Coordinates of C-alpha atoms and ligand atoms in Angstrom, one line a residue:
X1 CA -33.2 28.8 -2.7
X2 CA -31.3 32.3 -2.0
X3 CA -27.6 30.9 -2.7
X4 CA -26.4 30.5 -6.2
X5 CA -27.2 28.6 -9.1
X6 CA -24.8 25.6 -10.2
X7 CA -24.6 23.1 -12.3
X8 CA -22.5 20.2 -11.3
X9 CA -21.0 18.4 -14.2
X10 CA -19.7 14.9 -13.7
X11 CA -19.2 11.8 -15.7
X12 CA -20.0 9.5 -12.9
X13 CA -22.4 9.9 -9.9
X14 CA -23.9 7.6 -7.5
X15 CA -26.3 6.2 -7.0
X16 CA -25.8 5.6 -10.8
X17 CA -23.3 4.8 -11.8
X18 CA -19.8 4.5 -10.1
X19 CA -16.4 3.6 -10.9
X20 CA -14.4 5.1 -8.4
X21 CA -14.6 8.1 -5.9
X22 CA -15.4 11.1 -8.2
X23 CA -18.6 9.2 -8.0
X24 CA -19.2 8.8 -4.2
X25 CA -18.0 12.8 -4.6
X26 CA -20.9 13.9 -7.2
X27 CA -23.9 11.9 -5.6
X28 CA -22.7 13.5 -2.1
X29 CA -21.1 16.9 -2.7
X30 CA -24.3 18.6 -4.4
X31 CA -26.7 17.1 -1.5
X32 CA -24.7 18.8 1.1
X33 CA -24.6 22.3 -0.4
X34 CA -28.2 22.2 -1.1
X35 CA -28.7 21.9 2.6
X36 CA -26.4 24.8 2.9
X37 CA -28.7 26.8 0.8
X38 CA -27.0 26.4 -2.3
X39 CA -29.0 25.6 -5.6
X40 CA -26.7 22.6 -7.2
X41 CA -27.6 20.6 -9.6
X42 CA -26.4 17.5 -11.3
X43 CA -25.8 16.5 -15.1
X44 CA -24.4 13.4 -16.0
X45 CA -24.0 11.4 -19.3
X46 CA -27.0 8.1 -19.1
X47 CA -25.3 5.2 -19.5
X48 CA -26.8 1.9 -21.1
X49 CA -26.7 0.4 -17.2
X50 CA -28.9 3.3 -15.6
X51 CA -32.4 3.4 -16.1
X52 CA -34.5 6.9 -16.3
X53 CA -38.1 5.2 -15.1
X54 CA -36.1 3.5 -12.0
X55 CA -35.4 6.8 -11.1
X56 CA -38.3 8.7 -12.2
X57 CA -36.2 10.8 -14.9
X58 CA -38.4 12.1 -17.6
X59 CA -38.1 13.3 -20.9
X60 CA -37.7 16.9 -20.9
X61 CA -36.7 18.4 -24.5
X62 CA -35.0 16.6 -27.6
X63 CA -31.7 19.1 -28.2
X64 CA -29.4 19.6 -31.2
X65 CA -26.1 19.0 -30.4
X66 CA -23.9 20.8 -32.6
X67 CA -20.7 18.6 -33.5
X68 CA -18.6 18.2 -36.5
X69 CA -20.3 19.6 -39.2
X70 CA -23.6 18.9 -38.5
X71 CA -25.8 18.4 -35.3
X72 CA -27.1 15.4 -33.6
X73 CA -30.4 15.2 -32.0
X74 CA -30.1 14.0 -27.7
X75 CA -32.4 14.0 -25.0
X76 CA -32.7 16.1 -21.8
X77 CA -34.0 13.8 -19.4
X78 CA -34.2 15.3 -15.8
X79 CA -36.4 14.8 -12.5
X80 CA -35.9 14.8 -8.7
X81 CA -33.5 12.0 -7.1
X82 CA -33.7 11.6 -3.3
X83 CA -33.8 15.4 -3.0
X84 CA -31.1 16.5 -5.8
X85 CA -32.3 17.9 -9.1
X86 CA -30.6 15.7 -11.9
X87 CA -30.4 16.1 -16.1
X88 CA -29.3 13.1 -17.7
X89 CA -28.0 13.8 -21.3
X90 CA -29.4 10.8 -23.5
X91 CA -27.5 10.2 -26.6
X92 CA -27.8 6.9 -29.0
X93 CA -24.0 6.7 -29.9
X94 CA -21.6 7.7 -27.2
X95 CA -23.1 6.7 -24.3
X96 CA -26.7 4.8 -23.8
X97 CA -25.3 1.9 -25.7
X98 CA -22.2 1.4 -23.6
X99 CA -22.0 -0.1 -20.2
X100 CA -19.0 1.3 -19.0
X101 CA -17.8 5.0 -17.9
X102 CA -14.5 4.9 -19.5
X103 CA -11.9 2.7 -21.6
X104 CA -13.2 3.0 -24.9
X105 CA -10.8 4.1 -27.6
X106 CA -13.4 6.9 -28.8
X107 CA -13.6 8.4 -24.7
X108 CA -11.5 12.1 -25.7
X109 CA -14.6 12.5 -28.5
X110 CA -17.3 11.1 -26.1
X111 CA -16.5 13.7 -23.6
X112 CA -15.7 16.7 -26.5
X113 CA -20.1 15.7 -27.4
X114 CA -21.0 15.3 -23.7
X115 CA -19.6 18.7 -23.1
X116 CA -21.1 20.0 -26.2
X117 CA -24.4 18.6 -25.3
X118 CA -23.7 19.8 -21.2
X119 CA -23.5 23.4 -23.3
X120 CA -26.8 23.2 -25.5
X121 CA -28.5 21.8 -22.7
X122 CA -27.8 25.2 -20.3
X123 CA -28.9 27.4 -23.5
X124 CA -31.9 25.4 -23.5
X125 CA -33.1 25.0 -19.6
X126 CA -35.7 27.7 -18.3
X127 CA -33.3 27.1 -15.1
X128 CA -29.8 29.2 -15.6
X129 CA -26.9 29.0 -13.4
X130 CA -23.9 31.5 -12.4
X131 CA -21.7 29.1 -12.0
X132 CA -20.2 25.7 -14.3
X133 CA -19.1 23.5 -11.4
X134 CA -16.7 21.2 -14.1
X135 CA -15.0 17.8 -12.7
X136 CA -11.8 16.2 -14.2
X137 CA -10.9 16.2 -17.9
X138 CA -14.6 15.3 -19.2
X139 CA -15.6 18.2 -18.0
X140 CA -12.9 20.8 -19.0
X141 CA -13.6 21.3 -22.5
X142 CA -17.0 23.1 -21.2
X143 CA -14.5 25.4 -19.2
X144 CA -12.4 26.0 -22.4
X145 CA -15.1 26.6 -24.4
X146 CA -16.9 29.1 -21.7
X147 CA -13.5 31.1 -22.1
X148 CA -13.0 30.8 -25.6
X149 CA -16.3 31.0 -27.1
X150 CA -19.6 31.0 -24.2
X151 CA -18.2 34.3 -23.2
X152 CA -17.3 35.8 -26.2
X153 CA -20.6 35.7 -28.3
X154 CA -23.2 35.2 -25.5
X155 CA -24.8 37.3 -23.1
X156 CA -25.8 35.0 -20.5
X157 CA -22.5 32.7 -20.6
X158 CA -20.5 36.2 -20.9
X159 CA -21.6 36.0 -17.1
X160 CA -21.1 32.1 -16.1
X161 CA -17.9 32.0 -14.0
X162 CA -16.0 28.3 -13.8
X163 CA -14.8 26.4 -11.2
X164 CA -12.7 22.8 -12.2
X165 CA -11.9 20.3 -9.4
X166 CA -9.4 17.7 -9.8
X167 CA -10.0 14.8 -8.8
X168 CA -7.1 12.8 -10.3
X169 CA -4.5 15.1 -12.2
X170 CA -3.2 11.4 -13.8
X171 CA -6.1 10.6 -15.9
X172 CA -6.0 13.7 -18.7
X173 CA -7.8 12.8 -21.4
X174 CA -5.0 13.8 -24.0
X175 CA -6.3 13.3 -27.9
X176 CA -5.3 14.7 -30.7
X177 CA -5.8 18.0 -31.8
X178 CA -8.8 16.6 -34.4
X179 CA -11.0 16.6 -31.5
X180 CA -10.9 20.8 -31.7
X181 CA -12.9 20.5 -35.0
X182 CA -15.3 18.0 -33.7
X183 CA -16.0 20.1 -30.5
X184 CA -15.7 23.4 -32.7
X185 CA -13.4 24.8 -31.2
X186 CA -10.8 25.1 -33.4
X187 CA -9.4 28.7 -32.0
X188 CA -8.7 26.9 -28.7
X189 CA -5.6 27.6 -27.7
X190 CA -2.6 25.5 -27.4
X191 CA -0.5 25.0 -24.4
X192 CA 2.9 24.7 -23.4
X193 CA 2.6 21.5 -21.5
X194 CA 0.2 20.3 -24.3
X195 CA 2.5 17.9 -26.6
X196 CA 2.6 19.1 -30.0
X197 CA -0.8 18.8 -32.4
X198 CA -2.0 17.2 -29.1
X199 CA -5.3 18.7 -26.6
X200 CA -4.6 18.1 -23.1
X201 CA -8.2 18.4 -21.4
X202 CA -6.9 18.2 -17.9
X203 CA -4.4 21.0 -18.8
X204 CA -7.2 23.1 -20.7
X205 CA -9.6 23.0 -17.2
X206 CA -6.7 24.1 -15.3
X207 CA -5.6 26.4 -17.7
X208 CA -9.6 28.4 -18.1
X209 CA -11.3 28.0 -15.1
X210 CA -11.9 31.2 -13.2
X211 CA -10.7 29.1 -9.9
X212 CA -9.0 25.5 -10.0
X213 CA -9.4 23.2 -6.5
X214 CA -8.4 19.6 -5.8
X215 CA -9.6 17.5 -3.0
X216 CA -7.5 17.3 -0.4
X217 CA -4.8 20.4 1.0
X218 CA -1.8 18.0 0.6
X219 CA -2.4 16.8 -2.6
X220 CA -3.2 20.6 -4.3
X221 CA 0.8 21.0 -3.1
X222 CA 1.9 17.5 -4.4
X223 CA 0.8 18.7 -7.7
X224 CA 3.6 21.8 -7.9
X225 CA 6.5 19.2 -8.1
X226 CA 7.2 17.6 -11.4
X227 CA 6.3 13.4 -9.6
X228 CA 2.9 13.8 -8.6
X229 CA 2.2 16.9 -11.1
X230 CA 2.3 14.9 -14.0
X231 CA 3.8 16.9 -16.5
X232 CA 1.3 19.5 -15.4
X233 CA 2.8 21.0 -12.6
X234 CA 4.5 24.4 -14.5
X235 CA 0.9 24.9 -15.4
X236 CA -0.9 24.2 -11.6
X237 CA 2.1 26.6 -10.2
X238 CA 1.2 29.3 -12.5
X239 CA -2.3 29.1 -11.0
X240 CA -1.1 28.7 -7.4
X241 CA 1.1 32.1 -7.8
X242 CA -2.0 33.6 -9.2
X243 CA -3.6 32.4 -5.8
X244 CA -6.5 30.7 -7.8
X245 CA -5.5 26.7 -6.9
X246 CA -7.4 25.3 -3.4
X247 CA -8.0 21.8 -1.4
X248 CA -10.7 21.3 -0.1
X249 CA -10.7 17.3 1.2
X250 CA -13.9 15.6 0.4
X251 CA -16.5 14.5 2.9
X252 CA -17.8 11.3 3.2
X253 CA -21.9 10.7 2.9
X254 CA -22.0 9.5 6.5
X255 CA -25.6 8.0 5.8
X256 CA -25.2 5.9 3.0
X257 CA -21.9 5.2 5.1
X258 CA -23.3 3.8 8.5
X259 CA -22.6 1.0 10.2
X260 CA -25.3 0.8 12.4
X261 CA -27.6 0.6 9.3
X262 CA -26.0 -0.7 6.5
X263 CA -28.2 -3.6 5.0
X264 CA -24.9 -5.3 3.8
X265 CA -23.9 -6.3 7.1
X266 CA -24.1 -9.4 8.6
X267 CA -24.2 -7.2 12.1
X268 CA -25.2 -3.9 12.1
X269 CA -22.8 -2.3 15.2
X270 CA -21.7 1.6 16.6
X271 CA -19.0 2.8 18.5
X272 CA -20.7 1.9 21.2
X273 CA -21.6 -1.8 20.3
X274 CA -17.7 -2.7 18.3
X275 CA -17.8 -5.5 19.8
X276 CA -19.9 -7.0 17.6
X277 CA -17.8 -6.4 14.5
X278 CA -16.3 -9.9 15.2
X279 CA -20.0 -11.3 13.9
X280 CA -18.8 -9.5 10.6
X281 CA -15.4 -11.0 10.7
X282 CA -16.5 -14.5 11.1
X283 CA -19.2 -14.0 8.4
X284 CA -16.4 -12.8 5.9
X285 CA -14.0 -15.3 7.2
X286 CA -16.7 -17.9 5.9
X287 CA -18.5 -16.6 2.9
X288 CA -15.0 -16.4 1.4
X289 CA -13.5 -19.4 2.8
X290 CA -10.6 -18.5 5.0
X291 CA -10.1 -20.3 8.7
X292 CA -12.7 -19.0 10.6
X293 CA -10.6 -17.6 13.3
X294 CA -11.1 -14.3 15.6
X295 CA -8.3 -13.8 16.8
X296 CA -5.9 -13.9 13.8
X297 CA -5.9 -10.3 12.0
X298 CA -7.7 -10.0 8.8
X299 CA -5.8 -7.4 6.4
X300 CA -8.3 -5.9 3.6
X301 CA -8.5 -3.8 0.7
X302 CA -11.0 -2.4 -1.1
X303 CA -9.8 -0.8 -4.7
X304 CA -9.1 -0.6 -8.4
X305 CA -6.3 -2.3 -9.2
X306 CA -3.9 0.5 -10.7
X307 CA -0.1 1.3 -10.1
X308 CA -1.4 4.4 -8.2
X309 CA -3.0 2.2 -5.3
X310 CA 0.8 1.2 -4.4
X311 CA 0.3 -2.7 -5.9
X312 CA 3.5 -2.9 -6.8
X313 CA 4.7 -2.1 -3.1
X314 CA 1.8 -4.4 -1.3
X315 CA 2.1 -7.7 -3.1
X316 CA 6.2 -8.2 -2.0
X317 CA 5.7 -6.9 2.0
X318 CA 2.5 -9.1 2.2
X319 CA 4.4 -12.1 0.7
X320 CA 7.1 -12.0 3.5
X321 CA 4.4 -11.2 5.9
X322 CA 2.3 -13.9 5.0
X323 CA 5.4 -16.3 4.9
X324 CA 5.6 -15.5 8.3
X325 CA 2.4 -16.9 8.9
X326 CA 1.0 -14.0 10.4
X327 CA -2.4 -13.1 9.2
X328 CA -5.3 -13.0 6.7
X329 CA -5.6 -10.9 3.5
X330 CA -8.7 -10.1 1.3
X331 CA -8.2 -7.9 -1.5
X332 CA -11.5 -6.7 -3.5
X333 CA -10.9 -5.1 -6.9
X334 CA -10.8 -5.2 -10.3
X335 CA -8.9 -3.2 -12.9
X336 CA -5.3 -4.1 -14.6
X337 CA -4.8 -7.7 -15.7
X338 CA -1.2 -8.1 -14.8
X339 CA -2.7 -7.2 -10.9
X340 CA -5.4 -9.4 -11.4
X341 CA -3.4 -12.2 -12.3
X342 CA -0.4 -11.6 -9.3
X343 CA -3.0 -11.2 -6.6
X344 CA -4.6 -14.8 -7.8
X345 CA -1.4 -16.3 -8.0
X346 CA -0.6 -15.0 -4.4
X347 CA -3.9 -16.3 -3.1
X348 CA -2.7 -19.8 -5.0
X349 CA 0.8 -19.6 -2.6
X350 CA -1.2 -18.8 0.3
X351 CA -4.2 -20.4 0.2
X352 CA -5.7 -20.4 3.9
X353 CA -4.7 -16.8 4.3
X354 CA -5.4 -14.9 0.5
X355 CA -8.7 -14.5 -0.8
X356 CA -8.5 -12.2 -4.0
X357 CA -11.6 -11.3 -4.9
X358 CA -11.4 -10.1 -8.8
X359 CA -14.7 -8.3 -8.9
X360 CA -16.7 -4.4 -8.2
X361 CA -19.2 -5.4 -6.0
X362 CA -20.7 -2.7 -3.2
X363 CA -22.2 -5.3 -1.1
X364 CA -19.1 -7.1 -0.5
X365 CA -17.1 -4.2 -0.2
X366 CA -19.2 -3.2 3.0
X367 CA -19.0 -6.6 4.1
X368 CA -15.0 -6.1 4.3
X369 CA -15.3 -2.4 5.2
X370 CA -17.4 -4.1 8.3
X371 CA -15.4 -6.8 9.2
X372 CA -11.3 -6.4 8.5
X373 CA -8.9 -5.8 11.6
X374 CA -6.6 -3.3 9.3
X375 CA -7.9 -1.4 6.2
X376 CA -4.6 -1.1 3.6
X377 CA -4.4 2.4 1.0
X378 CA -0.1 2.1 -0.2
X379 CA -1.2 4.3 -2.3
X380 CA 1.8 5.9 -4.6
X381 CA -0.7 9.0 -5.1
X382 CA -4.6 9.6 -3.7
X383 CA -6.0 12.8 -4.1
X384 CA -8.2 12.0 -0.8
X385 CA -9.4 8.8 -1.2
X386 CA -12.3 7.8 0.2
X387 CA -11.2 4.2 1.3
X388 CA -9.5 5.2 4.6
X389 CA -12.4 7.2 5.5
X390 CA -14.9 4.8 5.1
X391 CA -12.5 2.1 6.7
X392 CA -12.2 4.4 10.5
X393 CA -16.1 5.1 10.4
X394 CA -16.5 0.9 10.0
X395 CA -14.0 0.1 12.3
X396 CA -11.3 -0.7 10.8
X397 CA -8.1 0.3 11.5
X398 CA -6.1 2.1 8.3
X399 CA -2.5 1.9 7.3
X400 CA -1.9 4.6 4.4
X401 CA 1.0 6.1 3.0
X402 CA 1.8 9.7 3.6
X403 CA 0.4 11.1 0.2
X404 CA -2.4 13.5 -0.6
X405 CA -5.5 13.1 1.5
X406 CA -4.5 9.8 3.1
X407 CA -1.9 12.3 5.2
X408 CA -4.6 15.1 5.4
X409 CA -7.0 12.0 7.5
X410 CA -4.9 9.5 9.2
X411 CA -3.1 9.8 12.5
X412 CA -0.1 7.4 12.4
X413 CA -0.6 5.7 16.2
X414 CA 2.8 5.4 17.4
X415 CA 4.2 9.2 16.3
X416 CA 1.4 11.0 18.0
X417 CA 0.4 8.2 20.8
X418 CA -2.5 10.7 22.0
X419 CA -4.1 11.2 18.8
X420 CA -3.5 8.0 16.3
X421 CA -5.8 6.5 14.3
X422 CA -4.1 4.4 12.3
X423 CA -0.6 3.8 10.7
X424 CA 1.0 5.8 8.2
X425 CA 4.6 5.4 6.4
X426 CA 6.4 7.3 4.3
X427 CA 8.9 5.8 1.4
X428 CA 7.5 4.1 -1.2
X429 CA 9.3 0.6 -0.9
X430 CA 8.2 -2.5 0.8
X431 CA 10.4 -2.3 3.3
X432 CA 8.2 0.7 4.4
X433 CA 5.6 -0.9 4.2
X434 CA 5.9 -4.0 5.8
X435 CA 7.6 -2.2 8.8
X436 CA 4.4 -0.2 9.3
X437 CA 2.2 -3.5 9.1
X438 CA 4.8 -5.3 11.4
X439 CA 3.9 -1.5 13.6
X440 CA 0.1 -2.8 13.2
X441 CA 0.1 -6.1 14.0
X442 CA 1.7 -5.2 17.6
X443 CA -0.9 -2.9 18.2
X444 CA -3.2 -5.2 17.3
X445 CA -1.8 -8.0 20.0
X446 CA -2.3 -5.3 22.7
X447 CA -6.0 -5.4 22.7
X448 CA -6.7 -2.7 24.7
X449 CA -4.4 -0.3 23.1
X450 CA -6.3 -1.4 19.5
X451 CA -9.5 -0.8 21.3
X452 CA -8.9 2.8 22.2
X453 CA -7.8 3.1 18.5
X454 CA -10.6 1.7 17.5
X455 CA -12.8 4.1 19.1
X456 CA -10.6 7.3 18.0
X457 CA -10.8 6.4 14.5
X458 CA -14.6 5.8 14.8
X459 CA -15.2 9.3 16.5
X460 CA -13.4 11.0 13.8
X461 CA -16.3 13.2 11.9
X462 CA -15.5 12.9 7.9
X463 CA -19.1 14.1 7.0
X464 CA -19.7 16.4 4.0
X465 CA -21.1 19.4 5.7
X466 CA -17.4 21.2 6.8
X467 CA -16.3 20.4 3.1
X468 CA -19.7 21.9 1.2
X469 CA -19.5 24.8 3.4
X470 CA -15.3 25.3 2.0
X471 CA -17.1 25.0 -1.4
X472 CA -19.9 27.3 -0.9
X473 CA -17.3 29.9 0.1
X474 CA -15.1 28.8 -2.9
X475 CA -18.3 29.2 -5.1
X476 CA -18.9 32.6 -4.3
X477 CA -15.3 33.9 -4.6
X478 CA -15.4 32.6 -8.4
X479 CA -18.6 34.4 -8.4
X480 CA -16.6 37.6 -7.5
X481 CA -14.6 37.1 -10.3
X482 CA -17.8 37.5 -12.8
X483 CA -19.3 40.2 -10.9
X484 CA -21.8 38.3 -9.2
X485 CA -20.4 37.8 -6.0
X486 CA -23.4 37.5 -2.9
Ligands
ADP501 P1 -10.5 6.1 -6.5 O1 -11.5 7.2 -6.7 O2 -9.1 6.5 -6.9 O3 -10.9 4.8 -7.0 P2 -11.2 6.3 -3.7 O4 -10.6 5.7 -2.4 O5 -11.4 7.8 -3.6 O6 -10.3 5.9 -4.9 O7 -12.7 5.7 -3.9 C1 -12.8 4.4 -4.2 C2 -14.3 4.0 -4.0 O8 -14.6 2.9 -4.9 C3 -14.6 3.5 -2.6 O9 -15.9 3.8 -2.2 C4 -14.4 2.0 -2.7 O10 -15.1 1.3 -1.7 C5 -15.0 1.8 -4.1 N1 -14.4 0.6 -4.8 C6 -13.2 0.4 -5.4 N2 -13.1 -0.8 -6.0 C7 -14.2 -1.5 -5.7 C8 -14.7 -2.8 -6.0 N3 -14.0 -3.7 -6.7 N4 -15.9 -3.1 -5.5 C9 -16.7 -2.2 -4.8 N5 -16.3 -1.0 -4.5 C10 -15.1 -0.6 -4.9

């Protein structure tokens, strides 16, 4: 390959392991800019749930790791996955005994050694790239450490430039400043926005990367203002004055997202052959156990359950909408308890028209992706969010908020009558809300005008290849930075 060299660096990828949408991001993102020419590849921590043989990983090299005051032994596993070069870091204590990604109280120090190990790994691969692609706070203390250290004592890091996306400025990995000595890297730094004795790894990727990006145009200005910025946004403006912050809004894989061939489906369908999405709907409407009904509208969701998704808005417009007796609601997620335990109650109050289904499950979401009449994102904050995207390609209508990427992708249908593709609103109340839904379900009772939104919102192109050229071009600016520029 003629482009540059890059490794990707992500704490969740798919087809491995997902929790959210940095996941969908990192199995897509690196698949599209190697067809652009680019030479990416992916390294990811191997969790206990992912297994190498299944995916033909092998053992390349056992690795010192040097943490604390000693070193611990890992292994580089690495092989070829559906066309994508992949490392696995394998380590006994942090990671290949744990099922989940995140939520552990040890998570700042499992990152601080998966960064360290990220860093031995490079030193130690016949394969060297110009570029550290780094993704959200796990990532960042590689950036810091290229700054503070890699380029400092080293002559082939001295030359490494750094590129950290945000994915999700709320989650920051903040720890305290005992970490630095684990990591060794005591001289880091500290930073105004870091609370005091505290490390800030969100704030140390945006701080040291050559170039900073986040994932959709709206939300990279969202982040200047103190609400959405998180007590980071002094930090983000500094980098947007210097002119190093971008958006770039993510793709979608448009393969593993088809509806004409997605295994999940009751009824595979395409724009041409919608019709057939009501096969879906009564499928749905049965497996779960709501009145089979076509012509009712069939709300879903699809999400953790987090106050960023906009719960705390959703659950009192769809209670007077429901007491209305309009309409059918499926919600699939899983995530805070309080959210868990309001959405079975409102299923309990409603129980021919609520299904709450308290569970991660792919298949089902596709099922619901396939089948709903409205797809619902409230969301108080989404970077992009992959939801709505996924939702239009399926046929399903979305209603968003006007936040981040959800306002970069939707087309509200009655501002811009020519162009809609869904609905969008604007305050953060119920009130909003629910007018917007009421806004939906007339649509929805005028077939024909539905239809032709339908087919807009299905013709709308979300795949990856616009977005990996934006970050091919961002890549070699960074690599302009470091001299190496193409
Ligand atoms: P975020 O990254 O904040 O979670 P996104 O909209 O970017 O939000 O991505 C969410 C992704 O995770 C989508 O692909 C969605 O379908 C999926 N997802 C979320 N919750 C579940 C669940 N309970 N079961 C299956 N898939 C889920």
């Amino acid at each position: 390959m003629e482009g540059p060299k890059v490794i990707f660096v992500s704490a969740e990828a798919t087809p491995f392991i997902k929790v959210g949408g940095l996941a969908d991001v990192a199995g897509s993102l690196p698949r599209a800019l190697r067809r652009q020419g680019v030479d990416v590849r992916l390294i990811l921590p191997r969790y206990a749930t992912v297994s190498p043989r299944q995916f033909g990983l092998e053992r390349l090299a056992a690795i010192p790791v040097p943490v604390g005051t000693g070193e611990t032994r890992v292994h580089l596993l690495g092989g070829e996955v559906e066309g994508l070069p992949v490392y696995m870091i394998w380590d006994d204590q942090y990671f290949s005994a744990r099922e989940k990604v995140y939520g552990f109280n040890d998570d700042a120090q499992r990152f601080a050694f998966f960064a360290r190990a990220v860093i031995a790994a490079l030193d130690y691969l016949p394969w060297k790239p110009d570029l550290i692609h780094a993704n959200d706070w796990h990532a960042a203390p590689i950036v810091a450490w290229l700054r503070y250290y890699g380029r400092r004592g080293d002559d082939f890091f001295a030359r490494v430039a750094s590129l950290f996306t945000i994915h999700n400025i709320a989650y920051q990995g903040l720890c305290g400043r005992l970490i630095l000595t684990f990591a060794r890297m005591q001289e880091l730094p500290h930073l105004e926005v870091e609370p005091p004795g505290q490390v800030n790894w969100m704030a140390q990727g945006i701080a040291n990367a050559d170039i900073v990006n986040t994932v959709s145009p709206t939300y990279a200005r969202e982040i200047l203002e103190p609400e959405a910025g998180a007590g980071l946004h002094t930090l983000l403006r500094r980098r947007h004055e210097e002119g190093s912050l971008y958006g770039i809004l993510n793709g979608l894989d448009t393969e593993l997202w088809n509806p004409a061939t997605d295994s999940a489906l009751p009824q595979t369908f395409d724009l041409h052959s919608r019709h057939l999405r009501r096969v879906n709907k009564a499928a749905l409407q049965r497996e779960i156990g709501l009145p089979v009904r076509d012509n009712v509208p069939l709300l879903g969701t699809v999400t953790r359950l987090d106050a960023l998704k906009g719960l705390d808005i959703l659950l009192p417009a769809l209670e007077r909408l429901l007491a209305e007796g309009e309409g059918q609601f499926v919600i699939l997620g899983t995530g805070q308890p309080d959210y868990e335990a309001q959405l079975r109650a409102l299923q309990e109050r409603f129980p021919q028209q609520v299904r709450a289904l308290i569970k991660f499950d792919e298949r089902m979401a596709r099922r619901i992706y396939g089948a709903v009449d409205l797809f619902l994102m409230p969301s108080r904050f989404e970077p992009c969010g992959l939801g709505q995207m996924i939702a239009m390609r399926y046929g399903a209508l979305p209603l968003v908020r006007a936040t981040g990427g959800l306002a970069d992708t939707v087309i509200d249908a009655d501002a811009s009558p020519e162009k809609g593709t869904g609905f969008v609103f604007r305050p953060y109340t119920p009130e909003a809300l629910l007018d917007a839904l009421q806004r939906a379900l007339r649509a929805y009772a005028a077939r024909e005008r539905w239809d032709t939104l339908q087919v807009r919102a299905m013709e709308r192109d979300f795949s990856w290849a616009r977005s990996a050229r934006a970050y091919a071009d961002l890549y070699e600016q960074t690599l302009h930075l470091v001299g190496k520029g193409g």
